[in-house]
Amino acid sequence: MKKITLIQKIGTGLLCGMLSLTVSAQQKPNIIIIYADDLGYGDVSCYGMKKIRTPHIDQLAQQGVKFSNAYATSATCTPSRFGILTGKYPWRQKNTGIAPGDASLILPTDHRTLPGMLKDAGYQTAVIGKWHLGLGTSAGIDWNKSISPGPLEAGFTYSFIMPATLDRVPCVFVENHHVVNADPNDPIEVNYKHKIGNDPTGLENPEKLRMHPDPQQGHNQTIVDSISRIGWMSGGNRARWKDENIAGIITGKAIQFISKNKQQPFFLYFASGDIHVPRYPNSMFRGKSGMGLRGDAILQLDWTVGQIVKALDSLGLTKNTMIIFSSDNGPVLNDGYLDQAVELVGNHHPAGPLRGGKYSAFEAGARVPFIVKWPGGVKGKQTSNTLISQVDLFASFAKLTGQTIQPDEAPDSFDMLQQLLGKSRQNRPYLVTHAGTLAIISGDWKYISPSKGTKIARDVNIELGNDTAPQLYHLSTDANEQHNVAAQYPDKVKALAAELESVRSLSDSGL
């Protein structure tokens, strides 16, 4: 008999019984953000991927608006997540860099976030999946007790999260305030300064690994599920996840939340772990892409999208649910593990026609796939080159739900609701992106401010966009940023530098 995996059970058994359910009409649409991790501009077939197909993501684009000029706020994960949930550029606040697994909460609890604003509009709000925005206070976290503050204190009514990233301890799920399957007789301890406990590490016990870390990048500390991670962990053995089951578990939780709240408006921030390292998707997908584990993880991500859409269809919620699909930053191949992502990429370009990748000030760092589907409010089969940012979702959703933005909220968010609905092509006035240095996009022009950082991150083989001289690119004719025309247009450089400085100076006004 063929073995039935957990992820297959999610796709069949969990949806049984839903077909007969109906819901009353709602005035306010349900909102789901599906947030991929490290998915490049060219990593899905509706954006040009040729080697594998992503039919469920493609279907979102067919039935909605596909944006070609949409951006995360940053070229790395923690700051982009901060930006989308606050409507505020992350560089305005300290400690919004890539967070360690034991970081304290960086979202505000004293004024509204995006989910908090929607909660005030009558929504049930949930975060399911990757968090990576810190938990607790600067005093530290006791993983064996109630963990607070966290998502519930930052505007969510329900949370089921991986605290940091897949490559960082603790490798456990936290539901609301508590670690799932915690065992008081096997207390969890986490340390990012020195080794604790007797668990094997990738450095000391490489023979226990099924996937080896890149020796140039670390990732060789405590081994969890035969993969070594960043940081040291002891205890919590019953609570530790199995990597191949993560997608199935969080997808199941998402479907449960949707089903539970089918008769009232809900907001779901679904943050997938795919396709971040370590990539070890379910056996349903391993070996299926021909591109190694990274390609297999893209297939798993697409499956996840399909399962959420299927649940909405089964519950009669499709027409009145807005789905936004995007990614937190651009692509990276080898990001710490020797999983053959580089060797098997072939002629596929994860960034599509763009230069750079994750960590980069060039376009591939923050320009990402961005699709909006809402059958009740968006006409399908549209493409849009409108300049828009994930940071705009706060103001746009406020307009959609009749909420007033307070003075201390969403300082960098523009109301782009009509653009999201495909009813306007008016650009955002300007957009600032962040990758160590800052860049500003205004119209067809992009200015990257001078910086002294290294030009290429050799460990990941990505051009970072750093240069001690100003850089100016005309994106409509040079999306690949091959021709720095700063010398030819000094007045444009001066104007954009001044505009960027004006945006930066808002930080001094207490935003």
Coordinates of C-alpha atoms in Angstrom, one line a residue:
M1 CA 0.0 0.0 0.0
K2 CA 1.3 3.5 -0.9
K3 CA 2.3 5.4 2.2
I4 CA 0.0 8.4 2.9
T5 CA 2.1 11.4 4.1
L6 CA 1.0 14.1 6.5
I7 CA 1.0 16.7 3.7
Q8 CA -1.4 14.4 1.6
K9 CA -3.7 14.1 4.5
I10 CA -3.9 17.9 4.7
G11 CA -4.9 18.0 1.1
T12 CA -7.7 15.5 1.5
G13 CA -9.0 14.7 4.9
L14 CA -8.9 18.2 6.3
L15 CA -11.2 19.5 3.6
C16 CA -13.8 16.8 4.0
G17 CA -17.2 18.1 5.1
M18 CA -16.6 21.6 3.9
L19 CA -18.4 21.2 0.5
S20 CA -21.9 21.6 2.1
L21 CA -21.0 24.7 4.1
T22 CA -22.2 28.1 3.0
V23 CA -21.7 31.5 4.4
S24 CA -23.7 34.6 4.6
A25 CA -22.7 37.6 2.5
Q26 CA -20.2 39.9 4.0
Q27 CA -19.7 43.6 3.3
K28 CA -16.0 43.5 4.1
P29 CA -13.8 41.1 2.1
N30 CA -11.6 38.5 3.8
I31 CA -8.0 39.3 3.2
I32 CA -5.2 36.7 2.9
I33 CA -1.5 37.6 2.4
I34 CA 0.5 34.6 1.3
Y35 CA 4.1 35.6 1.9
A36 CA 6.8 33.5 0.3
D37 CA 10.4 33.5 1.6
D38 CA 13.3 34.2 -0.7
L39 CA 11.2 33.7 -3.8
G40 CA 12.8 35.6 -6.7
Y41 CA 11.1 37.7 -9.3
G42 CA 11.6 35.0 -11.9
D43 CA 10.9 31.9 -9.7
V44 CA 7.3 31.3 -10.7
S45 CA 6.1 30.5 -14.2
C46 CA 3.7 33.4 -14.6
Y47 CA 6.8 35.6 -14.1
G48 CA 9.0 33.7 -16.6
M49 CA 10.1 30.4 -15.0
K50 CA 10.4 27.8 -17.7
K51 CA 11.9 24.8 -16.0
I52 CA 9.0 24.0 -13.7
R53 CA 5.4 25.1 -13.6
T54 CA 3.6 26.8 -10.7
P55 CA -0.1 26.4 -11.8
H56 CA -1.8 27.5 -8.6
I57 CA 0.2 30.7 -8.4
D58 CA -0.3 31.2 -12.1
Q59 CA -4.0 30.9 -11.6
L60 CA -4.0 33.7 -9.1
A61 CA -2.4 35.9 -11.8
Q62 CA -4.9 34.7 -14.4
Q63 CA -7.8 35.6 -12.1
G64 CA -6.4 38.9 -10.8
V65 CA -3.8 41.5 -11.3
K66 CA -0.1 40.7 -11.8
F67 CA 2.3 43.5 -10.9
S68 CA 5.6 43.9 -12.5
N69 CA 6.9 46.8 -10.5
A70 CA 6.1 45.9 -6.9
Y71 CA 8.5 45.9 -4.0
A72 CA 9.2 44.7 -0.5
T73 CA 10.7 47.4 1.6
S74 CA 14.0 45.6 2.0
A75 CA 16.3 42.9 0.5
T76 CA 16.1 40.7 3.7
C77 CA 13.5 39.0 5.7
T78 CA 13.0 40.6 9.1
P79 CA 12.9 44.2 7.9
S80 CA 10.5 43.4 5.0
R81 CA 8.1 41.7 7.5
F82 CA 8.3 44.7 9.8
G83 CA 7.5 47.0 6.8
I84 CA 4.5 45.1 5.6
L85 CA 2.9 44.8 9.1
T86 CA 3.6 48.4 10.2
G87 CA 3.4 50.6 7.1
K88 CA 6.7 52.0 8.2
Y89 CA 10.2 51.7 6.6
P90 CA 12.2 49.4 8.8
W91 CA 15.3 51.6 8.7
R92 CA 13.4 54.2 10.7
Q93 CA 13.7 51.9 13.7
K94 CA 16.7 50.3 15.4
N95 CA 17.1 46.5 15.7
T96 CA 15.1 45.7 12.5
G97 CA 18.0 43.8 10.9
I98 CA 17.9 40.0 10.4
A99 CA 16.8 38.9 13.9
P100 CA 18.5 36.0 15.8
G101 CA 16.1 33.3 17.1
D102 CA 16.1 34.8 20.6
A103 CA 15.5 38.4 19.6
S104 CA 12.9 40.5 21.5
L105 CA 9.7 41.7 19.8
I106 CA 10.4 44.6 17.4
L107 CA 6.8 45.3 16.5
P108 CA 5.1 48.0 18.5
T109 CA 2.5 47.1 21.1
D110 CA 1.6 50.8 22.0
H111 CA 0.0 51.6 18.7
R112 CA -1.7 49.7 15.9
T113 CA -0.1 47.4 13.4
L114 CA -1.8 46.3 10.2
P115 CA -3.6 43.4 11.9
G116 CA -4.5 45.6 14.8
M117 CA -6.1 48.1 12.5
L118 CA -8.1 45.3 10.8
K119 CA -9.1 43.9 14.2
D120 CA -10.6 47.3 15.0
A121 CA -12.5 47.0 11.7
G122 CA -14.1 43.8 13.0
Y123 CA -11.7 41.2 11.6
Q124 CA -10.4 38.1 13.2
T125 CA -6.7 38.3 12.5
A126 CA -4.1 35.4 12.4
V127 CA -0.4 35.0 11.7
I128 CA 0.5 31.4 10.6
G129 CA 4.0 30.5 9.6
K130 CA 7.4 32.2 9.8
W131 CA 7.5 35.1 12.3
H132 CA 11.1 36.3 12.6
L133 CA 10.1 39.6 14.3
G134 CA 11.2 38.7 17.8
L135 CA 9.3 37.5 20.9
G136 CA 9.4 38.7 24.5
T137 CA 11.4 41.5 26.0
S138 CA 15.1 42.4 26.2
A139 CA 15.1 40.5 29.5
G140 CA 15.0 37.3 27.4
I141 CA 12.6 34.5 26.7
D142 CA 11.8 31.5 28.9
W143 CA 10.5 29.0 26.2
N144 CA 9.0 26.8 28.9
K145 CA 6.5 29.5 30.2
S146 CA 4.0 31.9 28.6
I147 CA 5.9 33.8 25.9
S148 CA 4.9 37.4 25.8
P149 CA 4.8 40.0 24.2
G150 CA 4.4 38.5 20.7
P151 CA 1.9 38.4 17.9
L152 CA -1.2 38.6 20.1
E153 CA 0.1 41.8 21.7
A154 CA 0.9 43.2 18.2
G155 CA -2.6 43.0 16.8
F156 CA -3.3 39.3 16.0
T157 CA -6.1 37.3 17.6
Y158 CA -4.5 34.0 16.8
S159 CA -0.9 32.9 16.0
F160 CA 0.8 29.6 15.1
I161 CA 4.4 30.4 14.2
M162 CA 7.9 29.3 13.7
P163 CA 9.6 31.9 16.0
A164 CA 12.5 32.8 13.7
T165 CA 13.6 31.1 10.5
L166 CA 14.0 27.5 9.5
D167 CA 17.8 27.7 9.9
R168 CA 17.7 29.2 13.4
V169 CA 16.9 27.6 16.8
P170 CA 14.5 27.1 18.5
C171 CA 13.0 24.7 15.9
V172 CA 9.6 24.5 17.5
F173 CA 6.1 25.9 16.8
V174 CA 4.6 28.5 19.1
E175 CA 0.8 28.7 19.3
N176 CA -0.4 31.9 20.8
H177 CA 1.8 32.1 24.0
H178 CA 3.1 28.6 24.3
V179 CA 5.5 26.1 22.6
V180 CA 3.5 23.3 21.0
N181 CA 4.1 19.9 22.6
A182 CA 6.3 21.4 25.3
D183 CA 7.4 18.9 27.9
P184 CA 8.1 20.3 31.4
N185 CA 10.4 17.3 32.0
D186 CA 12.5 18.3 29.0
P187 CA 12.9 22.1 29.3
I188 CA 14.0 24.1 26.3
E189 CA 17.0 26.3 26.5
V190 CA 18.4 28.5 23.7
N191 CA 21.6 30.4 23.4
Y192 CA 23.2 32.3 20.6
K193 CA 26.5 33.1 22.4
H194 CA 27.9 29.7 23.4
K195 CA 27.0 26.0 23.2
I196 CA 24.6 24.6 25.8
G197 CA 23.5 21.0 26.5
N198 CA 24.9 17.9 24.9
D199 CA 23.1 17.9 21.5
P200 CA 25.3 17.1 18.6
T201 CA 26.4 20.0 16.4
G202 CA 27.2 20.2 12.7
L203 CA 30.7 21.2 13.5
E204 CA 31.4 18.4 15.9
N205 CA 29.3 15.6 14.3
P206 CA 29.0 16.0 10.6
E207 CA 28.4 12.3 10.2
K208 CA 24.9 12.9 11.7
L209 CA 23.8 15.3 8.9
R210 CA 21.7 14.6 5.9
M211 CA 22.5 18.1 4.5
H212 CA 25.9 19.7 5.0
P213 CA 26.3 23.4 5.7
D214 CA 28.6 25.5 3.6
P215 CA 31.8 25.8 5.7
Q216 CA 32.0 29.5 4.7
Q217 CA 28.7 30.4 6.2
G218 CA 28.3 28.7 9.6
H219 CA 24.9 27.0 10.1
N220 CA 26.9 24.3 11.9
Q221 CA 25.6 24.5 15.4
T222 CA 22.8 22.4 17.0
I223 CA 21.5 19.6 14.8
V224 CA 17.7 19.4 14.6
D225 CA 16.1 16.8 12.3
S226 CA 19.5 15.8 10.9
I227 CA 20.2 19.4 9.8
S228 CA 22.5 21.8 11.7
R229 CA 21.2 25.3 12.5
I230 CA 22.4 28.7 13.6
G231 CA 22.4 28.8 17.4
W232 CA 22.4 26.3 20.2
M233 CA 19.4 24.5 21.6
S234 CA 18.8 21.9 24.3
G235 CA 15.7 20.1 25.4
G236 CA 12.2 20.3 23.8
N237 CA 12.8 17.1 21.9
R238 CA 9.1 16.3 21.7
A239 CA 8.3 19.8 20.4
R240 CA 10.9 19.9 17.6
W241 CA 9.6 20.0 14.1
K242 CA 10.3 17.7 11.2
D243 CA 11.2 19.9 8.2
E244 CA 9.3 17.9 5.7
N245 CA 6.1 18.4 7.6
I246 CA 6.3 22.1 8.2
A247 CA 4.4 23.1 5.0
G248 CA 1.6 20.6 5.7
I249 CA 1.2 21.6 9.3
I250 CA 1.0 25.4 8.7
T251 CA -1.3 24.9 5.7
G252 CA -3.6 22.8 7.8
K253 CA -3.6 25.5 10.5
A254 CA -4.4 28.1 7.9
I255 CA -7.4 26.1 6.6
Q256 CA -8.6 25.5 10.1
F257 CA -8.5 29.3 10.8
I258 CA -10.4 30.0 7.6
S259 CA -13.1 27.4 8.3
K260 CA -13.5 28.6 11.9
N261 CA -14.0 32.2 10.8
K262 CA -16.1 31.6 7.7
Q263 CA -19.0 33.6 8.9
Q264 CA -17.1 36.8 9.8
P265 CA -14.4 38.8 8.0
F266 CA -10.9 37.5 8.6
F267 CA -7.3 38.6 7.9
L268 CA -4.7 35.8 7.5
Y269 CA -1.0 36.6 7.2
F270 CA 0.3 33.3 6.0
A271 CA 4.1 33.4 6.0
S272 CA 5.5 30.3 4.3
G273 CA 8.8 28.9 5.2
D274 CA 9.4 28.1 1.5
I275 CA 11.8 28.5 -0.2
H276 CA 14.2 29.6 2.6
V277 CA 17.0 27.3 3.7
P278 CA 17.3 24.6 4.9
R279 CA 15.2 23.3 2.0
Y280 CA 13.8 19.9 2.8
P281 CA 10.2 19.7 1.4
N282 CA 7.8 16.8 1.8
S283 CA 8.5 13.6 0.0
M284 CA 5.6 14.4 -2.3
F285 CA 7.9 17.0 -3.9
R286 CA 11.4 15.9 -3.3
G287 CA 13.1 15.0 -6.6
K288 CA 10.1 16.2 -8.7
S289 CA 11.4 19.5 -10.0
G290 CA 14.7 18.4 -11.6
M291 CA 16.2 21.4 -10.0
G292 CA 17.1 19.9 -6.6
L293 CA 15.6 20.8 -3.3
R294 CA 15.2 24.5 -4.1
G295 CA 13.0 23.7 -7.1
D296 CA 11.2 21.1 -5.1
A297 CA 10.4 23.7 -2.5
I298 CA 8.9 26.0 -5.2
L299 CA 6.6 23.1 -6.1
Q300 CA 5.6 22.8 -2.4
L301 CA 5.0 26.5 -2.1
D302 CA 2.7 26.3 -5.2
W303 CA 0.8 23.3 -3.6
T304 CA 0.3 25.4 -0.5
V305 CA -1.3 28.2 -2.5
G306 CA -3.5 25.6 -4.2
Q307 CA -4.7 24.1 -0.9
I308 CA -5.7 27.5 0.5
V309 CA -7.6 28.4 -2.7
K310 CA -9.3 24.9 -2.6
A311 CA -10.4 25.5 1.0
L312 CA -11.9 28.9 0.0
D313 CA -13.7 27.3 -2.9
S314 CA -15.1 24.6 -0.7
L315 CA -16.4 27.1 1.9
G316 CA -18.0 29.4 -0.6
L317 CA -15.6 32.2 0.3
T318 CA -13.7 32.7 -3.0
K319 CA -15.7 35.6 -4.3
N320 CA -15.4 37.7 -1.2
T321 CA -11.7 36.9 -0.4
M322 CA -8.8 39.0 -1.5
I323 CA -5.5 37.1 -1.8
I324 CA -2.2 38.9 -2.1
F325 CA 0.7 36.7 -3.1
S326 CA 4.3 38.1 -2.7
S327 CA 7.7 37.5 -1.3
D328 CA 9.8 39.1 1.4
N329 CA 12.8 39.7 -0.8
G330 CA 14.7 38.4 -3.8
P331 CA 16.3 35.1 -4.5
V332 CA 19.5 33.3 -3.2
L333 CA 20.8 29.9 -4.2
N334 CA 23.5 28.8 -1.7
D335 CA 22.4 30.5 1.5
G336 CA 24.2 28.3 4.0
Y337 CA 23.7 24.7 2.9
L338 CA 25.2 22.6 0.2
D339 CA 21.8 21.5 -1.3
Q340 CA 22.9 21.7 -5.0
A341 CA 20.8 24.8 -5.7
V342 CA 23.8 26.2 -7.6
E343 CA 24.7 23.1 -9.4
L344 CA 21.1 22.3 -10.6
V345 CA 19.8 25.8 -11.4
G346 CA 20.8 25.2 -15.1
N347 CA 19.7 28.0 -17.3
H348 CA 17.0 29.2 -14.9
H349 CA 17.4 32.8 -13.7
P350 CA 15.7 33.1 -10.2
A351 CA 15.8 36.9 -10.5
G352 CA 14.4 36.9 -14.0
P353 CA 15.8 39.9 -15.9
L354 CA 16.9 41.7 -12.8
R355 CA 20.4 42.3 -11.3
G356 CA 21.4 41.2 -7.8
G357 CA 19.4 39.1 -5.4
K358 CA 18.7 38.8 -1.7
Y359 CA 20.8 41.2 0.3
S360 CA 21.2 43.5 -2.8
A361 CA 20.4 47.2 -3.4
F362 CA 20.0 46.2 -7.1
E363 CA 16.5 45.5 -8.3
A364 CA 16.4 41.8 -7.6
G365 CA 16.8 42.5 -3.9
A366 CA 13.4 44.0 -3.3
R367 CA 11.4 43.8 -6.6
V368 CA 9.3 40.7 -6.1
P369 CA 6.3 38.8 -7.5
F370 CA 3.1 40.5 -6.4
I371 CA -0.4 39.3 -7.4
V372 CA -3.8 40.4 -6.2
K373 CA -6.9 38.2 -6.7
W374 CA -10.4 39.2 -5.5
P375 CA -13.2 37.9 -7.7
G376 CA -15.7 40.2 -6.0
G377 CA -13.7 43.3 -6.6
V378 CA -10.9 42.7 -9.1
K379 CA -11.2 42.0 -12.8
G380 CA -8.9 39.2 -13.8
K381 CA -6.3 38.8 -16.5
Q382 CA -4.6 42.1 -15.8
T383 CA -1.0 43.1 -15.7
S384 CA 0.2 46.3 -14.1
N385 CA 3.5 48.1 -14.1
T386 CA 2.4 50.5 -11.4
L387 CA 5.0 51.4 -8.8
I388 CA 3.8 50.0 -5.5
S389 CA 5.2 48.6 -2.3
Q390 CA 4.1 46.1 0.3
V391 CA 4.3 49.0 2.8
D392 CA 1.2 50.4 1.1
L393 CA -1.0 47.6 2.3
F394 CA -1.7 49.3 5.6
A395 CA -3.2 52.5 4.1
S396 CA -4.9 50.6 1.3
F397 CA -6.6 48.2 3.7
A398 CA -7.6 51.0 5.9
K399 CA -9.4 52.6 3.0
L400 CA -10.9 49.3 2.0
T401 CA -12.4 48.8 5.5
G402 CA -13.2 52.4 6.4
Q403 CA -10.5 52.8 9.0
T404 CA -8.8 56.1 9.8
I405 CA -5.0 56.0 10.1
Q406 CA -3.8 57.7 13.3
P407 CA -0.9 60.1 13.3
D408 CA 1.5 57.5 14.9
E409 CA 0.6 54.8 12.3
A410 CA 1.9 53.8 8.9
P411 CA 4.0 56.9 8.1
D412 CA 5.3 55.5 4.8
S413 CA 2.1 53.8 3.6
F414 CA 0.2 55.3 0.6
D415 CA -3.4 54.5 -0.2
M416 CA -3.0 52.4 -3.3
L417 CA -6.3 50.6 -3.1
Q418 CA -7.5 51.5 -6.6
Q419 CA -4.1 50.3 -8.0
L420 CA -4.5 47.0 -6.1
L421 CA -7.9 46.6 -7.6
G422 CA -6.5 47.2 -11.1
K423 CA -8.6 50.3 -11.5
S424 CA -5.7 52.8 -11.5
R425 CA -2.2 52.8 -13.0
Q426 CA -1.0 55.9 -11.1
N427 CA 2.4 55.3 -9.6
R428 CA 3.4 55.7 -6.0
P429 CA 5.1 59.2 -5.8
Y430 CA 8.4 57.6 -4.8
L431 CA 9.7 54.4 -3.2
V432 CA 12.6 53.8 -0.9
T433 CA 14.2 50.3 -0.7
H434 CA 16.8 49.2 1.8
A435 CA 19.7 46.8 1.6
G436 CA 22.3 48.2 3.9
T437 CA 22.4 51.3 1.8
L438 CA 19.2 53.1 0.6
A439 CA 17.9 53.6 -2.9
I440 CA 15.0 55.7 -4.1
I441 CA 12.8 55.0 -7.1
S442 CA 10.9 57.9 -8.6
G443 CA 9.2 57.5 -12.0
D444 CA 11.6 55.7 -14.3
W445 CA 14.6 56.6 -12.3
K446 CA 16.5 54.8 -9.5
Y447 CA 19.2 56.4 -7.4
I448 CA 21.4 54.2 -5.1
S449 CA 23.1 56.3 -2.4
P450 CA 26.9 55.8 -2.1
S451 CA 28.2 53.2 0.3
K452 CA 31.5 51.7 1.4
G453 CA 30.3 48.1 1.7
T454 CA 31.7 45.2 -0.4
K455 CA 30.5 45.0 -3.9
I456 CA 30.0 41.2 -4.0
A457 CA 28.9 38.9 -1.2
R458 CA 31.2 36.0 -2.1
D459 CA 29.6 33.5 0.2
V460 CA 26.3 33.8 -1.7
N461 CA 27.7 35.1 -5.0
I462 CA 25.4 38.1 -5.2
E463 CA 26.2 41.7 -6.3
L464 CA 25.2 43.9 -3.4
G465 CA 24.9 47.2 -5.3
N466 CA 27.4 49.0 -3.1
D467 CA 29.6 51.7 -4.6
T468 CA 31.4 54.7 -3.2
A469 CA 30.1 56.7 -6.1
P470 CA 26.4 57.6 -6.7
Q471 CA 24.5 55.3 -9.0
L472 CA 21.6 56.3 -11.3
Y473 CA 19.7 53.9 -13.5
H474 CA 16.8 54.5 -16.0
L475 CA 14.7 51.5 -15.1
S476 CA 12.3 51.6 -18.0
T477 CA 15.1 51.1 -20.5
D478 CA 17.6 49.4 -18.2
A479 CA 15.8 47.2 -15.7
N480 CA 19.0 45.1 -15.4
E481 CA 20.9 48.2 -14.2
Q482 CA 23.8 47.8 -16.5
H483 CA 24.4 51.4 -17.3
N484 CA 25.1 53.8 -14.4
V485 CA 24.2 57.2 -16.0
A486 CA 25.0 59.4 -12.9
A487 CA 27.7 61.2 -14.7
Q488 CA 25.4 62.1 -17.6
Y489 CA 22.6 63.4 -15.4
P490 CA 24.1 65.2 -12.5
D491 CA 21.0 67.3 -11.9
K492 CA 18.8 64.1 -11.6
V493 CA 21.3 62.7 -9.2
K494 CA 21.2 65.8 -7.1
A495 CA 17.4 65.9 -7.2
L496 CA 16.9 62.3 -6.2
A497 CA 19.6 62.5 -3.5
A498 CA 17.7 65.5 -2.0
E499 CA 14.4 63.7 -2.2
L500 CA 15.9 60.7 -0.4
E501 CA 17.3 62.9 2.3
S502 CA 13.9 64.6 2.7
V503 CA 12.3 61.1 3.2
R504 CA 15.0 60.2 5.7
S505 CA 14.6 63.4 7.6
L506 CA 11.1 62.3 8.6
S507 CA 12.8 60.0 11.1
D508 CA 13.8 63.1 13.1
S509 CA 10.1 64.0 13.6
G510 CA 9.5 60.9 15.7
L511 CA 8.0 58.6 13.1

